[in-house]
mmCIF file of C-alpha atoms in Angstrom:
data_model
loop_
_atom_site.group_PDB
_atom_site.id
_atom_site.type_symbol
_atom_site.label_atom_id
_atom_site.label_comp_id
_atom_site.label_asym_id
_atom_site.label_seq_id
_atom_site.Cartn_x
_atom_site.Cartn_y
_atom_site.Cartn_z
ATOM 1 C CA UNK G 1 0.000 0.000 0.000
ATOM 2 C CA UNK G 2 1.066 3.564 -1.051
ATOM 3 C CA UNK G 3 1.001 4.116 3.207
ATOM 4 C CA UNK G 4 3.149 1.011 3.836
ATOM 5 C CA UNK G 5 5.617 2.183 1.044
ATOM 6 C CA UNK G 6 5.893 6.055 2.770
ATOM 7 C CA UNK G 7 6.671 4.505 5.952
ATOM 8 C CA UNK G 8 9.321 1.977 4.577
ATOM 9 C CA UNK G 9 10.589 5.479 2.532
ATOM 10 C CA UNK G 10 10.632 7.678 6.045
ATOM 11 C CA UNK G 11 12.022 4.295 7.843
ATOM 12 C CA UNK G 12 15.113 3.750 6.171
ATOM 13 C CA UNK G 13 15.932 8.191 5.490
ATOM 14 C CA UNK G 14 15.744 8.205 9.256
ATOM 15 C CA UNK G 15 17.908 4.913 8.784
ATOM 16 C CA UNK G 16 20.477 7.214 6.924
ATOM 17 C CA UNK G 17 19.647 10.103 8.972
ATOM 18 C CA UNK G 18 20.819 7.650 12.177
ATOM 19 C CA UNK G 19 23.737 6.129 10.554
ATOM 20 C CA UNK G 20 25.457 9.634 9.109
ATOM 21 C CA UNK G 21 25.392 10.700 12.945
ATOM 22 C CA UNK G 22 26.835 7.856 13.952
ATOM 23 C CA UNK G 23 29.426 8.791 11.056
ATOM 24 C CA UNK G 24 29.985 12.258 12.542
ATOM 25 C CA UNK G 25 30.420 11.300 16.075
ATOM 26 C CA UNK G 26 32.708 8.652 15.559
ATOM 27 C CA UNK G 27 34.768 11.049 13.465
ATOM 28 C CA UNK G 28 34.503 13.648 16.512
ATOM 29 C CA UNK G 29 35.810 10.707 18.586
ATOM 30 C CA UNK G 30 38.222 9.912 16.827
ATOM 31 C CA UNK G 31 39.657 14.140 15.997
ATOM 32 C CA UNK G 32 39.630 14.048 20.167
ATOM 33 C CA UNK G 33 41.562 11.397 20.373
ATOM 34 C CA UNK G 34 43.913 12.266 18.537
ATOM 35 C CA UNK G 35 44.019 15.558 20.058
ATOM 36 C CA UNK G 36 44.339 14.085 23.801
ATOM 37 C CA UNK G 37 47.675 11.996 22.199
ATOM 38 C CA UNK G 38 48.908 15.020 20.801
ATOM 39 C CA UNK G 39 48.583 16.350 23.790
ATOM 40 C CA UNK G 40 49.872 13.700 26.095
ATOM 41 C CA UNK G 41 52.868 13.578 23.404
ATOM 42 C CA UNK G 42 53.455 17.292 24.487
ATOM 43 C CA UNK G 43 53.146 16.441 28.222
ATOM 44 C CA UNK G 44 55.662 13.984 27.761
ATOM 45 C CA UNK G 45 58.197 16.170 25.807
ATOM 46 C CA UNK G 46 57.652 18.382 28.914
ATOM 47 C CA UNK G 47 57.947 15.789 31.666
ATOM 48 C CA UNK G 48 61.363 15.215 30.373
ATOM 49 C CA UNK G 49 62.349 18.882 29.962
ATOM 50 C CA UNK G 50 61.293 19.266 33.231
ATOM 51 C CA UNK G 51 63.366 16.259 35.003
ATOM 52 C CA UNK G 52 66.561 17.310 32.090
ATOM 53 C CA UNK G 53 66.057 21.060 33.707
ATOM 54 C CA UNK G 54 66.070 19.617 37.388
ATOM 55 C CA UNK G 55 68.794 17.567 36.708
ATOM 56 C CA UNK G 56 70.631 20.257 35.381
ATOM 57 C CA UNK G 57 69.528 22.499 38.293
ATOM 58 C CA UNK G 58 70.451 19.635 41.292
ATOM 59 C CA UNK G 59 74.110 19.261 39.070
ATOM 60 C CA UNK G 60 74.196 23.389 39.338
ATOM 61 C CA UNK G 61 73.275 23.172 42.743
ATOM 62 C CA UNK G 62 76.323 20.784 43.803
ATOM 63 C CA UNK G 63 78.700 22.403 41.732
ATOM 64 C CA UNK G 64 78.445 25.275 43.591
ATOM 65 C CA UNK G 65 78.637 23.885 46.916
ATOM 66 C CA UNK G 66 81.912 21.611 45.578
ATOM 67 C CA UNK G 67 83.652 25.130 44.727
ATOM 68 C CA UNK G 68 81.930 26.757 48.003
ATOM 69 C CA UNK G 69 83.925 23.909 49.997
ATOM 70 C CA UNK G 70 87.020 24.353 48.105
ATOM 71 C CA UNK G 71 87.512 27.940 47.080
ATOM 72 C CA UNK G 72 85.885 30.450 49.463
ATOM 73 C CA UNK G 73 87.572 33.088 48.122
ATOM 74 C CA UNK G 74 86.182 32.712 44.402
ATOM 75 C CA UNK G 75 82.810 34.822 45.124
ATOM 76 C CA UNK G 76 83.116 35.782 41.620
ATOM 77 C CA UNK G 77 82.657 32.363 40.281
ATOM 78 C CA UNK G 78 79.735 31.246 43.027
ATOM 79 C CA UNK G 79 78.155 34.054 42.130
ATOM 80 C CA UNK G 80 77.955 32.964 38.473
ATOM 81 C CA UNK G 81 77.165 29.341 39.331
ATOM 82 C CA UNK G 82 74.363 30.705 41.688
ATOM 83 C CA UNK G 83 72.700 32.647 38.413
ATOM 84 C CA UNK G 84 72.848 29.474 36.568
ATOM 85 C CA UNK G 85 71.156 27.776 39.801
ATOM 86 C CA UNK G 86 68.307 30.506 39.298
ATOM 87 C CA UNK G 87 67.936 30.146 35.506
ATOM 88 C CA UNK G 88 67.644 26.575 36.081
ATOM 89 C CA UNK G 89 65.027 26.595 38.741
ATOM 90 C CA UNK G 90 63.404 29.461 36.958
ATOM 91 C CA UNK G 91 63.410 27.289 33.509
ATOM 92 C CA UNK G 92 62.056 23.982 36.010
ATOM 93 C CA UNK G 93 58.835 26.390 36.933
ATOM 94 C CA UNK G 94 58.257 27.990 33.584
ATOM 95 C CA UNK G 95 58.044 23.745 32.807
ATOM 96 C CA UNK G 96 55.583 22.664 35.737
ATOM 97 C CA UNK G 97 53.369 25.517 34.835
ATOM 98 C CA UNK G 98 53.283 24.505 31.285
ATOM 99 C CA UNK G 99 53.280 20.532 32.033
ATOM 100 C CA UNK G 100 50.216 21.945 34.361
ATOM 101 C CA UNK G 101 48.757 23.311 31.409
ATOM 102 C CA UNK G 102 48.748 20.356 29.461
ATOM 103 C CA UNK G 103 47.465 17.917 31.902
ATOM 104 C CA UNK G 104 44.604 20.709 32.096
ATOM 105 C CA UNK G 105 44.452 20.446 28.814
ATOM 106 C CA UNK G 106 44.407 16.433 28.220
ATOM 107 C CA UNK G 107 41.736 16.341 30.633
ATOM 108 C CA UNK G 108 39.306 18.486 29.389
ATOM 109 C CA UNK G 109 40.416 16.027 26.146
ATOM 110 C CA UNK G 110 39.395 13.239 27.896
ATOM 111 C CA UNK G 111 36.415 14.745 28.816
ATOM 112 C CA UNK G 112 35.526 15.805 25.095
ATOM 113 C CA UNK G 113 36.236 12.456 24.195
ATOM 114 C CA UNK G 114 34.175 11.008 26.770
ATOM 115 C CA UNK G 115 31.067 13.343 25.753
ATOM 116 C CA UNK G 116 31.658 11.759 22.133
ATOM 117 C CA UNK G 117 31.740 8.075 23.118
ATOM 118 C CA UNK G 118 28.865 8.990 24.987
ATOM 119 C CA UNK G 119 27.187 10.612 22.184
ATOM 120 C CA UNK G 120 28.050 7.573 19.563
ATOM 121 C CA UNK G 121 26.819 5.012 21.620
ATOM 122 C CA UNK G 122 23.228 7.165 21.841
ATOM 123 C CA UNK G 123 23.347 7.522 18.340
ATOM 124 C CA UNK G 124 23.913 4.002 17.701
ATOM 125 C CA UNK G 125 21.077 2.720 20.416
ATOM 126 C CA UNK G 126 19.079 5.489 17.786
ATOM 127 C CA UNK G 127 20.173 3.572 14.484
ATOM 128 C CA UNK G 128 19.169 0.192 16.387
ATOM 129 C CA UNK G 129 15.873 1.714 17.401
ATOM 130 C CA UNK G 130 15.125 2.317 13.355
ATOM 131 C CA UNK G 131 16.714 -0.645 12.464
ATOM 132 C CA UNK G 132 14.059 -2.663 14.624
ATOM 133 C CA UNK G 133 11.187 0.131 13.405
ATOM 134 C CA UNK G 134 12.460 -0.505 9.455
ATOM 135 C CA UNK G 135 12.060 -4.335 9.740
ATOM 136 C CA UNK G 136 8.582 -4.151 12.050
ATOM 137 C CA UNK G 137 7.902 -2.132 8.680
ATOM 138 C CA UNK G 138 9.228 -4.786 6.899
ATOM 139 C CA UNK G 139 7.248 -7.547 8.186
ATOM 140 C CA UNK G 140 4.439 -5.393 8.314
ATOM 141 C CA UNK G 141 4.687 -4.738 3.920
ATOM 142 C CA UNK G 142 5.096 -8.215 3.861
ATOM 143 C CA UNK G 143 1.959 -9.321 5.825
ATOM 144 C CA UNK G 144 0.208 -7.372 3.530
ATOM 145 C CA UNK G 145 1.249 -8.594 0.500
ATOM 146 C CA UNK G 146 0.693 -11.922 1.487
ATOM 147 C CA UNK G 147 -2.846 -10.639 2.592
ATOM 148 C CA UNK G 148 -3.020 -9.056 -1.091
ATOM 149 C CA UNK G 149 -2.436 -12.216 -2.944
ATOM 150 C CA UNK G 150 -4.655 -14.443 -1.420
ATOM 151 C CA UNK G 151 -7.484 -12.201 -1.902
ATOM 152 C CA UNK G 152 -6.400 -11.950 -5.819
ATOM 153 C CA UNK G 153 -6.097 -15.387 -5.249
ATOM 154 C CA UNK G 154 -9.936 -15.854 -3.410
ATOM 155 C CA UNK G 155 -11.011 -13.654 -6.905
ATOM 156 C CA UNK G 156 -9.880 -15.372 -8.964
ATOM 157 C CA UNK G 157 -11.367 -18.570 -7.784
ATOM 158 C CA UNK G 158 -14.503 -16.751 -7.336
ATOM 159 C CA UNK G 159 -14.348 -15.868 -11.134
ATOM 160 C CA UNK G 160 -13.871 -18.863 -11.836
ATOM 161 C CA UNK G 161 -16.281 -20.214 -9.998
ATOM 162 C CA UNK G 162 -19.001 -17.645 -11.879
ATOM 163 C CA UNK G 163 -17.682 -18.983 -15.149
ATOM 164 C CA UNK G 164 -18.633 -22.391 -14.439
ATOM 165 C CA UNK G 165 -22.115 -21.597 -13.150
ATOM 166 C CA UNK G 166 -22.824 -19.349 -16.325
ATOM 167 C CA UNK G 167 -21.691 -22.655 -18.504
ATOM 168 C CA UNK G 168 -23.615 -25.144 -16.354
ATOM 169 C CA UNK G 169 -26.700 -22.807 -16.368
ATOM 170 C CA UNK G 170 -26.424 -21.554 -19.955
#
């Protein structure tokens, strides 16, 4: 039936609909994804700036007390050694804050990431949802077909039927 037909039509464009969002959010998965390991490949780059700058700073940092212990006198060059301390320690926090920063930054990620999972899997439940609709559809254009040909079927016995009587009566 022309109804039967529409509703098959609308079924499987909301099928479409369904599984081109389902497209999109698995896409916007997968962009955040690779945003939070872009991001987790800056943290690390950090992490070991950080530990190369505290290394540096701790090997600053016992320099000068070796020359402290053996030269007293040499102000001039614990001075310098203590500016190089500084610089270090100074370079260690401008680090943390950005390592900070990125952690901030892969967790709100995460978070994006999560909100797309989240929204694929709805999306998907939705495309099931039609699925199931489309073949109730299905089944239901099938029934009545089946319904169509035996009343064709019922007809044309009837007609036949008729034919016979007409010859038997005339």
């Amino acid at each position: 039936s022309p109804d039967a037909f529409a509703s098959l039509k609308a079924v499987g464009k909301a099928y479409e609909n369904a599984a081109e969002e389902r497209r999109s959010a698995k896409t916007a998965a997968a962009e955040a994804e690779r945003k939070l390991a872009q991001l987790q490949a800056q943290l690390s780059q950090v992490a070991a700036q950080v530990a190369s700058q505290q290394a540096r700073a701790d090997a600053a940092e016992m320099e000068t007390r070796r020359l402290a212990q053996v030269n007293t006198q040499d102000t001039a060059a614990l001075a310098a050694r203590g500016k190089e301390l500084d610089a270090a320690l100074s370079d260690v926090a401008g680090l943390e804050k950005q390592r900070s920063e990125l952690e901030s930054k892969g967790r709100q990620s995460e978070r994006e990431t999560e909100r797309a999972s989240k929204a694929a899997k709805e999306r998907g439940e939705k495309l099931q949802q039609v699925s199931e609709e489309r073949a109730e559809a299905r089944r239901d254009l099938e029934a009545a077909r089946s319904e169509m040909r035996s009343a064709a079927e019922r007809a044309e016995q009837a007609l036949r039927d008729a034919v016979a009587c007409r010859e038997e009566a005339g």
